[in-house]
PDB file of C-alpha atoms in Angstrom:
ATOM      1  CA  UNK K   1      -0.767  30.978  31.764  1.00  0.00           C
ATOM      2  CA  UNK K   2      -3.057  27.716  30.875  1.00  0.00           C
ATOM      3  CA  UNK K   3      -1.247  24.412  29.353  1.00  0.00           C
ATOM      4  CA  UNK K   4      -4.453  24.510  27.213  1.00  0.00           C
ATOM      5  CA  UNK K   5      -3.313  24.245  23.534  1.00  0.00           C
ATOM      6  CA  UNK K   6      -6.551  25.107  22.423  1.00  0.00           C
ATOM      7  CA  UNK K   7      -6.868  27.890  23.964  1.00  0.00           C
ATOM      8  CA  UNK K   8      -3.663  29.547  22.345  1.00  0.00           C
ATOM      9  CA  UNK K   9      -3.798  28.419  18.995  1.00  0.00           C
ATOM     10  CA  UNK K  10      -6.118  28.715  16.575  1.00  0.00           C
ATOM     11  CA  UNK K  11      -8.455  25.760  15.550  1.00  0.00           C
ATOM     12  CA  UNK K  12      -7.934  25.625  11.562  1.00  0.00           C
ATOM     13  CA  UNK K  13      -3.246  25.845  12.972  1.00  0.00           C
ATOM     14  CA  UNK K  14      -3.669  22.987  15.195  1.00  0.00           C
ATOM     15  CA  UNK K  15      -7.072  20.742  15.587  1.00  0.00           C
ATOM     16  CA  UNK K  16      -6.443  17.711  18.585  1.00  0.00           C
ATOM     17  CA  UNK K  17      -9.316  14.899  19.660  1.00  0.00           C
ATOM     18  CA  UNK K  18      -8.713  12.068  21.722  1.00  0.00           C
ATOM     19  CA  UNK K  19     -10.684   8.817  22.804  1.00  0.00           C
ATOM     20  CA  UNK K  20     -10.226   5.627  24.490  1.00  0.00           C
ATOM     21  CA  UNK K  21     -11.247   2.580  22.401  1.00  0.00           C
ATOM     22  CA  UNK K  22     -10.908  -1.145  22.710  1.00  0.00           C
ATOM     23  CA  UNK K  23      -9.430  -3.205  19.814  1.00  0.00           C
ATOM     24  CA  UNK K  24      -8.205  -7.178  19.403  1.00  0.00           C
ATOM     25  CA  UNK K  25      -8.502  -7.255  23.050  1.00  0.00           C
ATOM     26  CA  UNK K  26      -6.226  -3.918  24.371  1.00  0.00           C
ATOM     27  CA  UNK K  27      -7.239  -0.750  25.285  1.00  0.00           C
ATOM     28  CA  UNK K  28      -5.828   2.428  23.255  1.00  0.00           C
ATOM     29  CA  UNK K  29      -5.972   5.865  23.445  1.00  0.00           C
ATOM     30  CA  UNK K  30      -6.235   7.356  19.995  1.00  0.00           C
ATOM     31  CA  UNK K  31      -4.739  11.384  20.263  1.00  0.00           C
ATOM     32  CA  UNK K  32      -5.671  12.991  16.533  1.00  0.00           C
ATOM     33  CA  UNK K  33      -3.637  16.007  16.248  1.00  0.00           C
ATOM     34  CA  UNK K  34      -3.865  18.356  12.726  1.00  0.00           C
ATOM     35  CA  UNK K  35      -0.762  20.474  13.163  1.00  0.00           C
ATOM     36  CA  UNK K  36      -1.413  21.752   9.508  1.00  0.00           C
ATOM     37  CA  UNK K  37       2.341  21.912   8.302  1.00  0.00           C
ATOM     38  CA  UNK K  38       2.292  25.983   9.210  1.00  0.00           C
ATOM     39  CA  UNK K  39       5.833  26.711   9.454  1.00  0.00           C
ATOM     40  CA  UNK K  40       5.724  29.254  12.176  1.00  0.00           C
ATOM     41  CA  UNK K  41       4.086  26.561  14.629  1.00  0.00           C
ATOM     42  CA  UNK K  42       7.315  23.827  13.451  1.00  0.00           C
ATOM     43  CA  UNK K  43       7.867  23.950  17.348  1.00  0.00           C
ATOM     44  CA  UNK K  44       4.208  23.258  18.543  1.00  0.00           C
ATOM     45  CA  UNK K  45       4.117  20.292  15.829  1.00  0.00           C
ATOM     46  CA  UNK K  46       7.366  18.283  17.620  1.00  0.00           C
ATOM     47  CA  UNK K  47       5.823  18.588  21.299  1.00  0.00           C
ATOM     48  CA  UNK K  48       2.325  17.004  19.321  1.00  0.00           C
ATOM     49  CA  UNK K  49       4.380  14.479  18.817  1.00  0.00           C
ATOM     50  CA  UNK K  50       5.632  13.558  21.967  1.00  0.00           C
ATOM     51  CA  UNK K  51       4.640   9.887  23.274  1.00  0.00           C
ATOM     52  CA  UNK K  52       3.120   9.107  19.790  1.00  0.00           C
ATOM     53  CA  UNK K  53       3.692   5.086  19.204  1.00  0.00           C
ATOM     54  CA  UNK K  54       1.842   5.296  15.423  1.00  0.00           C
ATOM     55  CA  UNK K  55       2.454   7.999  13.302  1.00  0.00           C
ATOM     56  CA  UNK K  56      -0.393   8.791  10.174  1.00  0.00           C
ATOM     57  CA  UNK K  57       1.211  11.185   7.724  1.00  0.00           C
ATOM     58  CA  UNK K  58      -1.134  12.055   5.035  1.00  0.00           C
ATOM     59  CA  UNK K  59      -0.825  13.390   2.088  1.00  0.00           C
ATOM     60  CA  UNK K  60      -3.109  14.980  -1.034  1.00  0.00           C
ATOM     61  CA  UNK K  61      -3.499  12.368  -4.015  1.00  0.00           C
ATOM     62  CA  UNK K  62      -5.395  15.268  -6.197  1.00  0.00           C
ATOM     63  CA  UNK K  63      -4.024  16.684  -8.638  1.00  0.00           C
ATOM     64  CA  UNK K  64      -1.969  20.133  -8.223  1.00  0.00           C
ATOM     65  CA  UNK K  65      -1.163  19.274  -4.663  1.00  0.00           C
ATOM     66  CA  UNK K  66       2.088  17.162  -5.433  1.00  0.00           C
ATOM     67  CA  UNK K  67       3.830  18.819  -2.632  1.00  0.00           C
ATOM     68  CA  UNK K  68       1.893  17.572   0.089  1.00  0.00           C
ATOM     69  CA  UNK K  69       3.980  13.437  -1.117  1.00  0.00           C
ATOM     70  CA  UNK K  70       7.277  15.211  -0.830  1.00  0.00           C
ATOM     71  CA  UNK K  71       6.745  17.357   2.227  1.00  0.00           C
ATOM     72  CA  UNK K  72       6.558  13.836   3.657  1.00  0.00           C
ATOM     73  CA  UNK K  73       9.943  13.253   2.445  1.00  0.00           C
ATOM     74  CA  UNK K  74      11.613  16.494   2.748  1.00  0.00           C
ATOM     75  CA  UNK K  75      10.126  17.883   6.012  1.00  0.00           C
ATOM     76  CA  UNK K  76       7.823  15.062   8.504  1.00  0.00           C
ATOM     77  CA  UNK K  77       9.592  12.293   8.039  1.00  0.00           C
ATOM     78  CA  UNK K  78      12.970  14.177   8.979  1.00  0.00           C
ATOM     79  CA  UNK K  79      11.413  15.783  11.614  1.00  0.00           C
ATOM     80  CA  UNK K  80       9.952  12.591  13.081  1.00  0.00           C
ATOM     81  CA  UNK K  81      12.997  10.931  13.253  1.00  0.00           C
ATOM     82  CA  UNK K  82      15.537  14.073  14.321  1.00  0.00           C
ATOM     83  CA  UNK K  83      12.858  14.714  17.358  1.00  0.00           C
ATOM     84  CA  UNK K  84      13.429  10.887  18.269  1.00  0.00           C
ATOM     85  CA  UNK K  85      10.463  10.062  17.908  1.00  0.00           C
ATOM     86  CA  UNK K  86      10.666   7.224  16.028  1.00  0.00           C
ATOM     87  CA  UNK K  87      13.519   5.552  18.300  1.00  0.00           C
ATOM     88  CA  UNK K  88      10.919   3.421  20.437  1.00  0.00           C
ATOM     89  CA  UNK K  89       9.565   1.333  16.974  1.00  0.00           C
ATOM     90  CA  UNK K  90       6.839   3.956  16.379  1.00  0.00           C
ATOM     91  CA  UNK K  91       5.037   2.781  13.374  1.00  0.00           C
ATOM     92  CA  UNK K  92       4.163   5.080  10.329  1.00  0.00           C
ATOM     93  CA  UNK K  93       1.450   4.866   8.235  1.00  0.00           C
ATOM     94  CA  UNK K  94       1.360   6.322   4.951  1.00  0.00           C
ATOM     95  CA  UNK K  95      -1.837   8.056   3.993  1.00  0.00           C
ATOM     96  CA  UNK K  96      -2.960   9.247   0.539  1.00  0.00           C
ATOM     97  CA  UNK K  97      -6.110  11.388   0.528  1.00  0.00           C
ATOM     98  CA  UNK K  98      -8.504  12.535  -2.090  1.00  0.00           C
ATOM     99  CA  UNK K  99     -12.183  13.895  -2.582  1.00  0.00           C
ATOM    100  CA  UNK K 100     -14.528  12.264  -4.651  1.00  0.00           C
ATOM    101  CA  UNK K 101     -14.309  12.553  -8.335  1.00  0.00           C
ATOM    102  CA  UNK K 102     -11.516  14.810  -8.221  1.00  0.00           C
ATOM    103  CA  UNK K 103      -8.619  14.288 -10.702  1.00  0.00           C
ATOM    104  CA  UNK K 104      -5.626  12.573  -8.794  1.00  0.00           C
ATOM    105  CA  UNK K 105      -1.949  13.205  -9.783  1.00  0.00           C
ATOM    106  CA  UNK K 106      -0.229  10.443 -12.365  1.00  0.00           C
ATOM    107  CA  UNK K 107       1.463   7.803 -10.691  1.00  0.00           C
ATOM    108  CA  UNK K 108       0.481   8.789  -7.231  1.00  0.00           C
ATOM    109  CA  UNK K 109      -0.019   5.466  -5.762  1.00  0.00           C
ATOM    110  CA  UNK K 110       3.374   4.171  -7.308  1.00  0.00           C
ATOM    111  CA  UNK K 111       4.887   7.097  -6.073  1.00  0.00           C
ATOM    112  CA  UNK K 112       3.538   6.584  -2.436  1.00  0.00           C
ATOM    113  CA  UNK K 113       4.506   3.245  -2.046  1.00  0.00           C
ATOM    114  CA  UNK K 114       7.996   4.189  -3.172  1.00  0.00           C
ATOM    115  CA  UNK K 115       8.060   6.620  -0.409  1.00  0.00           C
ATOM    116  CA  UNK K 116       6.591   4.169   1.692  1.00  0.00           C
ATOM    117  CA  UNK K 117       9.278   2.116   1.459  1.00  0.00           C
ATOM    118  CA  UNK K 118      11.934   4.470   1.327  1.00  0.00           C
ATOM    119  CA  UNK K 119      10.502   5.892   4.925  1.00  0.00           C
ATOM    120  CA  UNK K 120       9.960   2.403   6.457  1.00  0.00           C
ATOM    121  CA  UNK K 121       6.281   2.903   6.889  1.00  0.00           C
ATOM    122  CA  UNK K 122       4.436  -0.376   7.762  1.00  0.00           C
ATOM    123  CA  UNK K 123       1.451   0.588   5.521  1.00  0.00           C
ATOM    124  CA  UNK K 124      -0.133   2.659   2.835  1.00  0.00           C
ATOM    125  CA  UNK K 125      -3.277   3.311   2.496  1.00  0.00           C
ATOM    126  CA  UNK K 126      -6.087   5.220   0.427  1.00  0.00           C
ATOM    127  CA  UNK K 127      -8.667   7.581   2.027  1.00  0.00           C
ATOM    128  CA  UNK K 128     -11.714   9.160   0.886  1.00  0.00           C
ATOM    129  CA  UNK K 129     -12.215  12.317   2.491  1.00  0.00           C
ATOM    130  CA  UNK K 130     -16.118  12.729   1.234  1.00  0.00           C
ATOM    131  CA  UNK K 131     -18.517  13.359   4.217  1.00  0.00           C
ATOM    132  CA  UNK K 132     -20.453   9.988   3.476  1.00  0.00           C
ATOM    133  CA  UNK K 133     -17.169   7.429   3.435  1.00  0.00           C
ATOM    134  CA  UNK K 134     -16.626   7.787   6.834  1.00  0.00           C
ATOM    135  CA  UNK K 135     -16.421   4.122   6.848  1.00  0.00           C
ATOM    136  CA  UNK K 136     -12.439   4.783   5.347  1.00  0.00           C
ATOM    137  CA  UNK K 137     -11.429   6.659   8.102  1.00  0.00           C
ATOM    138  CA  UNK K 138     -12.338   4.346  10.752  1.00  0.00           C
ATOM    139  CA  UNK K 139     -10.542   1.698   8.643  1.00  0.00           C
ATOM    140  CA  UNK K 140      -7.462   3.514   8.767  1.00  0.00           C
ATOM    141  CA  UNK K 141      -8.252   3.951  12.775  1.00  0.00           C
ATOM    142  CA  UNK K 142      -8.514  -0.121  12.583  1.00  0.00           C
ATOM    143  CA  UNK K 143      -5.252  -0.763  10.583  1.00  0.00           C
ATOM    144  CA  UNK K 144      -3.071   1.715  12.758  1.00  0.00           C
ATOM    145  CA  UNK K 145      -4.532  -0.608  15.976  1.00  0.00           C
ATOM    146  CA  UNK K 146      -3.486  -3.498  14.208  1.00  0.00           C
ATOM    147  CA  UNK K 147      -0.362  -2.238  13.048  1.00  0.00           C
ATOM    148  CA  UNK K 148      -0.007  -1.433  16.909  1.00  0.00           C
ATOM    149  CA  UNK K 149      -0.986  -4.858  18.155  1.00  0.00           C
ATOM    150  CA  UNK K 150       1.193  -6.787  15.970  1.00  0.00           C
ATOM    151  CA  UNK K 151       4.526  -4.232  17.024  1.00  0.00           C
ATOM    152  CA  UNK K 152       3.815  -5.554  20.783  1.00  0.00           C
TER     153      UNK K 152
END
């Protein structure tokens, strides 16, 4: 049998890119794995994170998708740290997503900083997923480097 992830699992259950990239002087290797929260694949999500020094654990802002804040809470922030993966000063960085002009939950951002605190991330942040910000997503790339740079 092949080590080859991809080759097992399906792409929408488990989506993985990786790239080298240079930042304030150091070299990084970003690895962007999507383990989509699937229950069934719980196992396959813990070895993803194996080695990870910067955790981004997103979440949905829009409205009607309030569980996505407290799965943070309730299931990948427990799992995180009961794996051990956090026991090395891995950094976590709280993300909040949303789509254009959708409507967001009330609250959400004083909700997410709450949990922010609450799960020691270093950061939250905002991102746009529309096709034309792309801009937000390689800040949030830039402030998990930094966040990285200032932990060493």
């Amino acid at each position: 049998p092949s080590d080859n992830l991809s080759e097992h699992t399906p792409a929408e259950t488990f989506g993985d890119s990786e790239q080298d990239v240079a930042f304030g002087g150091r070299r990084f290797r970003i690895c962007l794995r999507d383990t989509s929260g699937q229950e069934p694949y719980a196992r396959l999500n813990d070895l993803s994170y194996t080695g990870g020094m910067c955790f981004l654990m997103c979440f949905s802002m829009e409205q009607g998708r309030e569980a996505t804040l407290s799965n943070i809470v309730t299931t990948w922030f427990p799992a995180l740290r009961a794996g051990g993966h956090l026991d090395h000063g891995a950094c976590l960085i709280l993300v909040g997503t949303s789509r254009g002009s959708r409507l967001l939950q009330d609250n959400v951002e004083s909700k997410a900083e709450e949990v922010a605190q609450d799960i020691g991330a270093r950061l939250f942040v905002t991102l746009s997923l529309e096709p034309e910000s792309q801009d937000g997503a390689l800040k949030l790339l830039r402030e998990a480097m930094r966040a990285m740079t200032e932990m060493n």
